[in-house]
mmCIF file of C-alpha atoms in Angstrom:
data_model
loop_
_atom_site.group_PDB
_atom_site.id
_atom_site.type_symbol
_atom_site.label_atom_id
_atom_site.label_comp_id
_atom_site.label_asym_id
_atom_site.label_seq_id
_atom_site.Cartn_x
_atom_site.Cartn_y
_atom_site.Cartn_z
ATOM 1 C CA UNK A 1 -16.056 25.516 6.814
ATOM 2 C CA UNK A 2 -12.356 25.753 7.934
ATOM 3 C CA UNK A 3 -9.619 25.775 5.993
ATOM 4 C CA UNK A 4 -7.156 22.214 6.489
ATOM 5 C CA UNK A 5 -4.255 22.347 8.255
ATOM 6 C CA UNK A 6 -1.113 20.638 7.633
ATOM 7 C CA UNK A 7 0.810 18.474 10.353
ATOM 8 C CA UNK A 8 3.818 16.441 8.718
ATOM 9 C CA UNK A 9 5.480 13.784 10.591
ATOM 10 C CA UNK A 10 8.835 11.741 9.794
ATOM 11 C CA UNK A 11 6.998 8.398 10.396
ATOM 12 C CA UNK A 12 3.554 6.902 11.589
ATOM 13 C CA UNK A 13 4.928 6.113 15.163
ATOM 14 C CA UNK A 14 5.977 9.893 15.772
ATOM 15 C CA UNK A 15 2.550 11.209 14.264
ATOM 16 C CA UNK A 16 0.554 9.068 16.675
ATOM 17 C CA UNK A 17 2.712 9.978 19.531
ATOM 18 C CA UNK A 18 2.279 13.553 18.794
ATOM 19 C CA UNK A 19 -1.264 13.162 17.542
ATOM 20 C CA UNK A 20 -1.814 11.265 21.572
ATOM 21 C CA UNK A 21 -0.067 14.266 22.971
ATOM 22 C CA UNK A 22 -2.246 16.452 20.984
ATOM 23 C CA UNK A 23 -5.320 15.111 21.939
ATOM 24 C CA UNK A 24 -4.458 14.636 25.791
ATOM 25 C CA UNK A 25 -4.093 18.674 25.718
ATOM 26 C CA UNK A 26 -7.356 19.217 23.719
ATOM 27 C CA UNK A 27 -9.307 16.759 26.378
ATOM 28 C CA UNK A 28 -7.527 18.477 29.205
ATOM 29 C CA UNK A 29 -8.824 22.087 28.194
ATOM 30 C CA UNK A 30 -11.968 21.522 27.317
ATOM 31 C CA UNK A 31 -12.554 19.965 30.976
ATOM 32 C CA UNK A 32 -11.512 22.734 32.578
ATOM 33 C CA UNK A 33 -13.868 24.946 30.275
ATOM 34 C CA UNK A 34 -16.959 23.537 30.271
ATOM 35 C CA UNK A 35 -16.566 20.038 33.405
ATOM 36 C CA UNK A 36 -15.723 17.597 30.381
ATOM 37 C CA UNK A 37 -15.231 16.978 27.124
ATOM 38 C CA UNK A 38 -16.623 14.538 23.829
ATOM 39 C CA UNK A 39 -14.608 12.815 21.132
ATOM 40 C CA UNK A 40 -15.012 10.871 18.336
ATOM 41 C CA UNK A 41 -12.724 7.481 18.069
ATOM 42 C CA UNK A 42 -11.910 5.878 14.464
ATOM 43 C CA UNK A 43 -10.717 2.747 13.883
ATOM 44 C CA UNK A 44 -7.965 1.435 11.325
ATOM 45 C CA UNK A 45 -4.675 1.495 11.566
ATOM 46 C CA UNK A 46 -3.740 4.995 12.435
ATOM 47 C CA UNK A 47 -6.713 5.369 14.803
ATOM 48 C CA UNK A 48 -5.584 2.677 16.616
ATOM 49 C CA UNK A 49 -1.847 3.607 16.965
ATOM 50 C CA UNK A 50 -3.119 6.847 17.905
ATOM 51 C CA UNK A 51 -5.333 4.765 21.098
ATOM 52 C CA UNK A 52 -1.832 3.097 21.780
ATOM 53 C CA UNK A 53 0.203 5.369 22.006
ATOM 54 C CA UNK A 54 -2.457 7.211 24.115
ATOM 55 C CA UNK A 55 -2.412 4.610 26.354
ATOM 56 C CA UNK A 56 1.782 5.005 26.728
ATOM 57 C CA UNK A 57 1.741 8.615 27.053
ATOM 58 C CA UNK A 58 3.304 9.825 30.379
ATOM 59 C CA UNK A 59 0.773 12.828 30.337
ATOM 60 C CA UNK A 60 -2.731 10.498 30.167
ATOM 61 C CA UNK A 61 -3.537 10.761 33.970
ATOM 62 C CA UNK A 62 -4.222 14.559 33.280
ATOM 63 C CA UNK A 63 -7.460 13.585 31.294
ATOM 64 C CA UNK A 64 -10.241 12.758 33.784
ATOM 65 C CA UNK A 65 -11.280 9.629 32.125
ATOM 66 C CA UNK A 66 -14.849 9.601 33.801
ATOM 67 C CA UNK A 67 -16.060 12.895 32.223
ATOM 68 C CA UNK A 68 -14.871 11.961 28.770
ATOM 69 C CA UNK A 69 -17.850 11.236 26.406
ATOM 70 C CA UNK A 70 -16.684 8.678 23.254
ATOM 71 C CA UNK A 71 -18.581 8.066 20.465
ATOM 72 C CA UNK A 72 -17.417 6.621 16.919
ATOM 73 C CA UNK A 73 -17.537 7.700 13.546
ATOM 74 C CA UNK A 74 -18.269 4.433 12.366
ATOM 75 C CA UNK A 75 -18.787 0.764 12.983
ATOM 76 C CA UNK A 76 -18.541 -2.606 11.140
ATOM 77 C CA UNK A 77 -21.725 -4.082 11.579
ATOM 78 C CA UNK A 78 -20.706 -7.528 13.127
ATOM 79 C CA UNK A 79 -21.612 -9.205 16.917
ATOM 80 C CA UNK A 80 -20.471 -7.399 20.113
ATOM 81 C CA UNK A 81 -17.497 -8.600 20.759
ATOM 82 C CA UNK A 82 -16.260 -9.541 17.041
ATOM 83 C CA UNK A 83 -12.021 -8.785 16.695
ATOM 84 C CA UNK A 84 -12.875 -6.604 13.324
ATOM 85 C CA UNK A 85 -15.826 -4.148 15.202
ATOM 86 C CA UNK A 86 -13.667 -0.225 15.821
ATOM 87 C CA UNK A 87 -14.762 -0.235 19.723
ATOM 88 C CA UNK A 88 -13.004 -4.114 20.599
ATOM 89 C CA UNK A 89 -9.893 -2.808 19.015
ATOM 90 C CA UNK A 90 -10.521 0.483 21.174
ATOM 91 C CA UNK A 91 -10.759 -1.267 24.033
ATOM 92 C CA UNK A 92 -7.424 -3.277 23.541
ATOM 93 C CA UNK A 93 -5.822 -0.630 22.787
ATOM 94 C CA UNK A 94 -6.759 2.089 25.420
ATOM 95 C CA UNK A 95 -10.256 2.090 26.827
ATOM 96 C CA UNK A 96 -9.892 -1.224 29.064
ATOM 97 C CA UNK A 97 -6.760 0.400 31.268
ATOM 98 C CA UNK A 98 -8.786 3.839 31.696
ATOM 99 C CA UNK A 99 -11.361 4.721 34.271
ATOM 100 C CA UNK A 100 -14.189 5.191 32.124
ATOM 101 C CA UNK A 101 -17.902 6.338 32.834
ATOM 102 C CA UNK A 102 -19.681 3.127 30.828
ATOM 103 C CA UNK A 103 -22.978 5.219 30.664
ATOM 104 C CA UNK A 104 -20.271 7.919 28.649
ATOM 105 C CA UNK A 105 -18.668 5.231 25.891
ATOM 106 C CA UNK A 106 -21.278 5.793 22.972
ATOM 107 C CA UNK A 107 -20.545 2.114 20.930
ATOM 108 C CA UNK A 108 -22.394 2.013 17.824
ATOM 109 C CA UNK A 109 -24.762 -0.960 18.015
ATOM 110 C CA UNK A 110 -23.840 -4.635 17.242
ATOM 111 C CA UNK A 111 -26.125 -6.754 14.753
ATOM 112 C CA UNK A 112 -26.781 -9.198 17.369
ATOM 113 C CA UNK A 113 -28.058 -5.986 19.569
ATOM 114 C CA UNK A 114 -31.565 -4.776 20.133
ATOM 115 C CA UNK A 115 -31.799 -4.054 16.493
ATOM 116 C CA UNK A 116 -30.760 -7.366 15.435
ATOM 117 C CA UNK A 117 -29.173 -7.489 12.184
ATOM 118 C CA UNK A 118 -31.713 -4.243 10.581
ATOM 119 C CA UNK A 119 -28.195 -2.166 10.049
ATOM 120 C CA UNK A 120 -30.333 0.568 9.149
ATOM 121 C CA UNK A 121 -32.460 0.495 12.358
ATOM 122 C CA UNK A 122 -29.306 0.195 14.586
ATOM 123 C CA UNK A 123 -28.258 3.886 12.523
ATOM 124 C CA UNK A 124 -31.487 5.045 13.197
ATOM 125 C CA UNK A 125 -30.870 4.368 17.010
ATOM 126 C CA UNK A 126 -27.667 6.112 17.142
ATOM 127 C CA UNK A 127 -28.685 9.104 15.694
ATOM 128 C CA UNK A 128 -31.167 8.890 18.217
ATOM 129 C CA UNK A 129 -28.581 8.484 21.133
ATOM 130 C CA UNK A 130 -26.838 11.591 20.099
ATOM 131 C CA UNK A 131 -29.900 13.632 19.460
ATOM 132 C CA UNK A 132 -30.713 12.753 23.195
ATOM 133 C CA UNK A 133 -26.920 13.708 24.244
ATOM 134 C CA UNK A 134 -27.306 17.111 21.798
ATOM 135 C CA UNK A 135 -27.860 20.409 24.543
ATOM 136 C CA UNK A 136 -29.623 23.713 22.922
ATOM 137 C CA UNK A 137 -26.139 25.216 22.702
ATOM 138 C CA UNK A 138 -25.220 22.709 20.305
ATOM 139 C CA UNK A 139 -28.094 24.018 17.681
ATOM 140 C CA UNK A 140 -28.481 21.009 16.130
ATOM 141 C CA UNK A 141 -28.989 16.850 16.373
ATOM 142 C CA UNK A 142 -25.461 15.848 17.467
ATOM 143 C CA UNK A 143 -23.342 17.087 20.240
ATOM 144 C CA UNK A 144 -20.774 19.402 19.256
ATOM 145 C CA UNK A 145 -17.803 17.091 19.657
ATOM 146 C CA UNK A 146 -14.470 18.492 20.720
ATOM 147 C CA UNK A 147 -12.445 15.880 18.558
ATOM 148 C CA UNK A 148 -13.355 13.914 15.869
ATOM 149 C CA UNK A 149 -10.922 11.947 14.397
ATOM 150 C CA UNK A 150 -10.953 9.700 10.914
ATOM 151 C CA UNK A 151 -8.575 7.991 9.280
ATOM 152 C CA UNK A 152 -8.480 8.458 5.385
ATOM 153 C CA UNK A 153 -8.706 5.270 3.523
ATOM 154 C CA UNK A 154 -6.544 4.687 0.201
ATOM 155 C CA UNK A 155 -9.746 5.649 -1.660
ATOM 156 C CA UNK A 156 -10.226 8.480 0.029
ATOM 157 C CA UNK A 157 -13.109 6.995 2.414
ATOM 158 C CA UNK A 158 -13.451 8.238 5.488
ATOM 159 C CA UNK A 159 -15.920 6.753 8.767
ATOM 160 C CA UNK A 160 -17.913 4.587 6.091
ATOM 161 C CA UNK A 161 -18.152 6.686 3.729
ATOM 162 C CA UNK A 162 -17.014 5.660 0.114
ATOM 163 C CA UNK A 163 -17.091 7.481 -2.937
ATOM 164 C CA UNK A 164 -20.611 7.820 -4.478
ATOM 165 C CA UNK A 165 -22.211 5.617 -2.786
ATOM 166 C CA UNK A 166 -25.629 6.580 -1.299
ATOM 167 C CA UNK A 167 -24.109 7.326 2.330
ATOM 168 C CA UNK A 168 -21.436 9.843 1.284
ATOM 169 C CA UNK A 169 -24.666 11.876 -0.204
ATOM 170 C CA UNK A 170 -27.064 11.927 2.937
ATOM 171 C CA UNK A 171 -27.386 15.863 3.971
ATOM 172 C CA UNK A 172 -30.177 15.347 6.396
ATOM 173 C CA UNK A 173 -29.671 11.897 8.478
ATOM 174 C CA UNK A 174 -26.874 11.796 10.943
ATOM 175 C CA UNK A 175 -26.258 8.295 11.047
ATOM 176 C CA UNK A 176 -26.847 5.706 8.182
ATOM 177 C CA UNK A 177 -26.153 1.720 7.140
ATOM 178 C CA UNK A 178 -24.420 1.114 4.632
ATOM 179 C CA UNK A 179 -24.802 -1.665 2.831
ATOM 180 C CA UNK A 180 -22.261 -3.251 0.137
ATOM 181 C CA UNK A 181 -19.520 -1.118 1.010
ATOM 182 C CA UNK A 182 -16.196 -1.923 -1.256
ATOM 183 C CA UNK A 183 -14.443 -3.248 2.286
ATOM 184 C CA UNK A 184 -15.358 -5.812 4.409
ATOM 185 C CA UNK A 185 -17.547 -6.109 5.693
ATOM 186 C CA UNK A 186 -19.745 -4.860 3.624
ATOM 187 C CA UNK A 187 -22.721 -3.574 6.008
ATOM 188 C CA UNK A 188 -21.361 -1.007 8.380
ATOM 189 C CA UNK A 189 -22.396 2.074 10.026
ATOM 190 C CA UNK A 190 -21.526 5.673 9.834
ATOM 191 C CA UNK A 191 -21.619 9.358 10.605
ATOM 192 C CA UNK A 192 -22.508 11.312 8.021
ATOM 193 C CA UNK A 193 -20.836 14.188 6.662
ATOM 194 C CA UNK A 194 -23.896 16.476 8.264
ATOM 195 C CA UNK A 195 -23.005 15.178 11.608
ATOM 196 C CA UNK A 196 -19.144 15.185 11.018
ATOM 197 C CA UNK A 197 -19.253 18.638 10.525
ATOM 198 C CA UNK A 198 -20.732 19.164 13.370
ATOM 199 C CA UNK A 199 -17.152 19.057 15.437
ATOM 200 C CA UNK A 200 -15.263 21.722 16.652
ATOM 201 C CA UNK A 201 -12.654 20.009 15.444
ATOM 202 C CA UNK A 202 -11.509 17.302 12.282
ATOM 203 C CA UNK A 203 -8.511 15.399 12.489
ATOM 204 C CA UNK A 204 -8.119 13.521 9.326
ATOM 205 C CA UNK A 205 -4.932 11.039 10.017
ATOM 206 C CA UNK A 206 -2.954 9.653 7.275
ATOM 207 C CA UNK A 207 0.319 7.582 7.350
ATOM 208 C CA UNK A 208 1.535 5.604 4.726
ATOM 209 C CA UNK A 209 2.334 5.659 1.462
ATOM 210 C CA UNK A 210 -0.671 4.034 -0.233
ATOM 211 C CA UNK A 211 -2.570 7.144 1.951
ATOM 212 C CA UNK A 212 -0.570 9.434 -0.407
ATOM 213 C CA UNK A 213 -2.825 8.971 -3.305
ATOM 214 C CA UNK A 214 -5.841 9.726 -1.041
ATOM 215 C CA UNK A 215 -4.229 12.853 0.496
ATOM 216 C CA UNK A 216 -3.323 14.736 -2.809
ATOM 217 C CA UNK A 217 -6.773 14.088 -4.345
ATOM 218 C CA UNK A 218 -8.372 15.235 -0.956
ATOM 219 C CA UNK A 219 -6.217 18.215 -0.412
ATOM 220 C CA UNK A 220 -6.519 19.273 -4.242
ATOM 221 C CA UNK A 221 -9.917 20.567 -4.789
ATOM 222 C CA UNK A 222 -11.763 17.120 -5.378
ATOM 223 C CA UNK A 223 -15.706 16.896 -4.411
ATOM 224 C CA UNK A 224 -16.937 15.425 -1.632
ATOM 225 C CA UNK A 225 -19.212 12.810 -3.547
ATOM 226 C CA UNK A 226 -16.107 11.155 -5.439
ATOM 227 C CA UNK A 227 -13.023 12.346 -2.674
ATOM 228 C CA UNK A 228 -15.789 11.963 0.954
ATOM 229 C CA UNK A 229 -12.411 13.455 2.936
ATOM 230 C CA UNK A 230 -12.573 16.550 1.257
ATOM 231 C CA UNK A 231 -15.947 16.799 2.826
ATOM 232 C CA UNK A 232 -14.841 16.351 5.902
ATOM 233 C CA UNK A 233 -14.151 19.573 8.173
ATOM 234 C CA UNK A 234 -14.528 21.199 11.711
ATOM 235 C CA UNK A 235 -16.592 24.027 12.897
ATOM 236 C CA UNK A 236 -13.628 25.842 14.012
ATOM 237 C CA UNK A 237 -10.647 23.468 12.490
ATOM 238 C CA UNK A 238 -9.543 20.973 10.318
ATOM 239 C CA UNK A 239 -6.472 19.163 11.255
ATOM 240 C CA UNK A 240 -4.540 16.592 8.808
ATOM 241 C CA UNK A 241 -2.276 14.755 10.217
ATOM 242 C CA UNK A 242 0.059 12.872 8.470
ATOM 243 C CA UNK A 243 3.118 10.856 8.231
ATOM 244 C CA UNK A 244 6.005 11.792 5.536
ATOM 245 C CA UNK A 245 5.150 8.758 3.097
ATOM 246 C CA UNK A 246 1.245 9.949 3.046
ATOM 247 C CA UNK A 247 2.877 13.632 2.252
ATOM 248 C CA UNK A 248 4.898 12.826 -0.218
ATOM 249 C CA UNK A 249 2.667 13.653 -2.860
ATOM 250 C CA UNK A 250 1.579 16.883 -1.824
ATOM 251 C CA UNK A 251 3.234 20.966 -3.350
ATOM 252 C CA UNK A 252 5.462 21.283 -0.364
ATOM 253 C CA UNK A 253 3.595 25.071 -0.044
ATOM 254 C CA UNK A 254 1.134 23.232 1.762
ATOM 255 C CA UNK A 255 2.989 22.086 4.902
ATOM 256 C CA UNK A 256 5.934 23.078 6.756
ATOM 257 C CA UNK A 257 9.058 20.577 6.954
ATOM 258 C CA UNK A 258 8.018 17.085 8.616
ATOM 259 C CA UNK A 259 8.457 17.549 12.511
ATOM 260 C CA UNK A 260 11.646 15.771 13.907
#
């Protein structure tokens, strides 16, 4: 378990430009260490400003797009194509103006897929995609993913996982449905915490000021089953990024002053 880090921002457009910038260096070193690299995409808000400003960022050519592996920490359960699913809002926002390997863009299954709408069978064959993508170095049933990023919901959710329900408790699946989740829609699909942890790296992004709620009872000790971002944390790092608003509630001994 690492210990979180603290990134403070003056606003939610310089925190995804830096967060882009961030990321674009991460991607860039682990290609030339190991011939490419794997990351985990969220969706909301702040995981898609993060895309877009990706998509603007002068340095972006240095990734090479084709040996980037993308998976996602979660998925609303809805047809391929629907505007609310995490990966069509990925693609508007980045993935369509990159050169992308399609056999290396991991969605999570759609419920008018090859699982039709069994949520819990389309979890079961994702877990089974990244098993099958998981090398003997990786000593376990996920890859060991370079990034993975999550946005932290006003209720301290994170992926689709919402305090006490059944997901946020799984310590042996990977990947699970979820079914009556408190946002719509209500069946999704998720990474568990198991599998989160699995990254070398968390980046838990926050911006906002109804995310500053989320981030003091995260940051303050909270469990995992009632706070499931204080659950979440890298192999080697945890990184919380976050705008001034979502700081605001935070003892300013945990973070240096918010980055010009």
């Amino acid at each position: 378990m690492s210990t979180p880090q603290l990134v403070v921002h003056r606003d939610k457009e310089l925190m995804a430009q830096a967060a882009a910038a961030r990321l674009i260096t991460k991607i860039v070193d682990a290609q030339a260490a190991r011939g490419h690299a794997s990351v985990v995409l969220t969706g909301g808000r702040n995981g898609n400003g993060l895309l877009a400003a990706l998509a603007e960022a002068p340095a972006r050519d240095a990734v090479d797009w084709s040996r980037l592996d993308l998976w996602w920490g979660d998925e609303r359960f809805e047809p391929d194509g629907d505007p609310e699913r995490n990966v069509t809002q990925a693609r508007a926002a980045l993935l369509d103006s990159v050169d992308l390997d399609p056999a290396r863009v991991h969605a999570m299954p759609a419920s008018d897929g090859p699982y039709g709408a069994d949520a819990d069978a389309a979890a079961a064959g994702y877990a089974e995609e990244l098993a099958k993508a998981s090398a003997p170095e990786d000593h376990g049933p996920v890859p060991t993913f370079d990034v993975l990023m999550l946005g932290v919901g006003p209720d301290t959710h994170v992926a689709s996982l919402f305090p006490e329900l059944p997901a946020v408790r799984e310590t042996e699946r990977t990947v699970v449905g979820v079914h009556g989740a408190p946002k719509p829609p209500p069946t999704r699909i998720t990474l568990t915490l198991p599998a989160i942890r699995a990254a070398r790296e968390v980046w838990l992004l926050a911006a906002g000021e109804d995310k500053a709620e989320a981030a003091r009872i995260a940051l303050s000790g909270a469990g995992e089953i009632q706070a499931p971002a204080a659950g979440a944390y890298g192999r080697s790092r945890t990184l919380w990024l976050l705008d001034a608003a979502a700081a605001s509630r935070l003892p300013r001994d945990l973070y240096p002053p918010a980055s010009p």
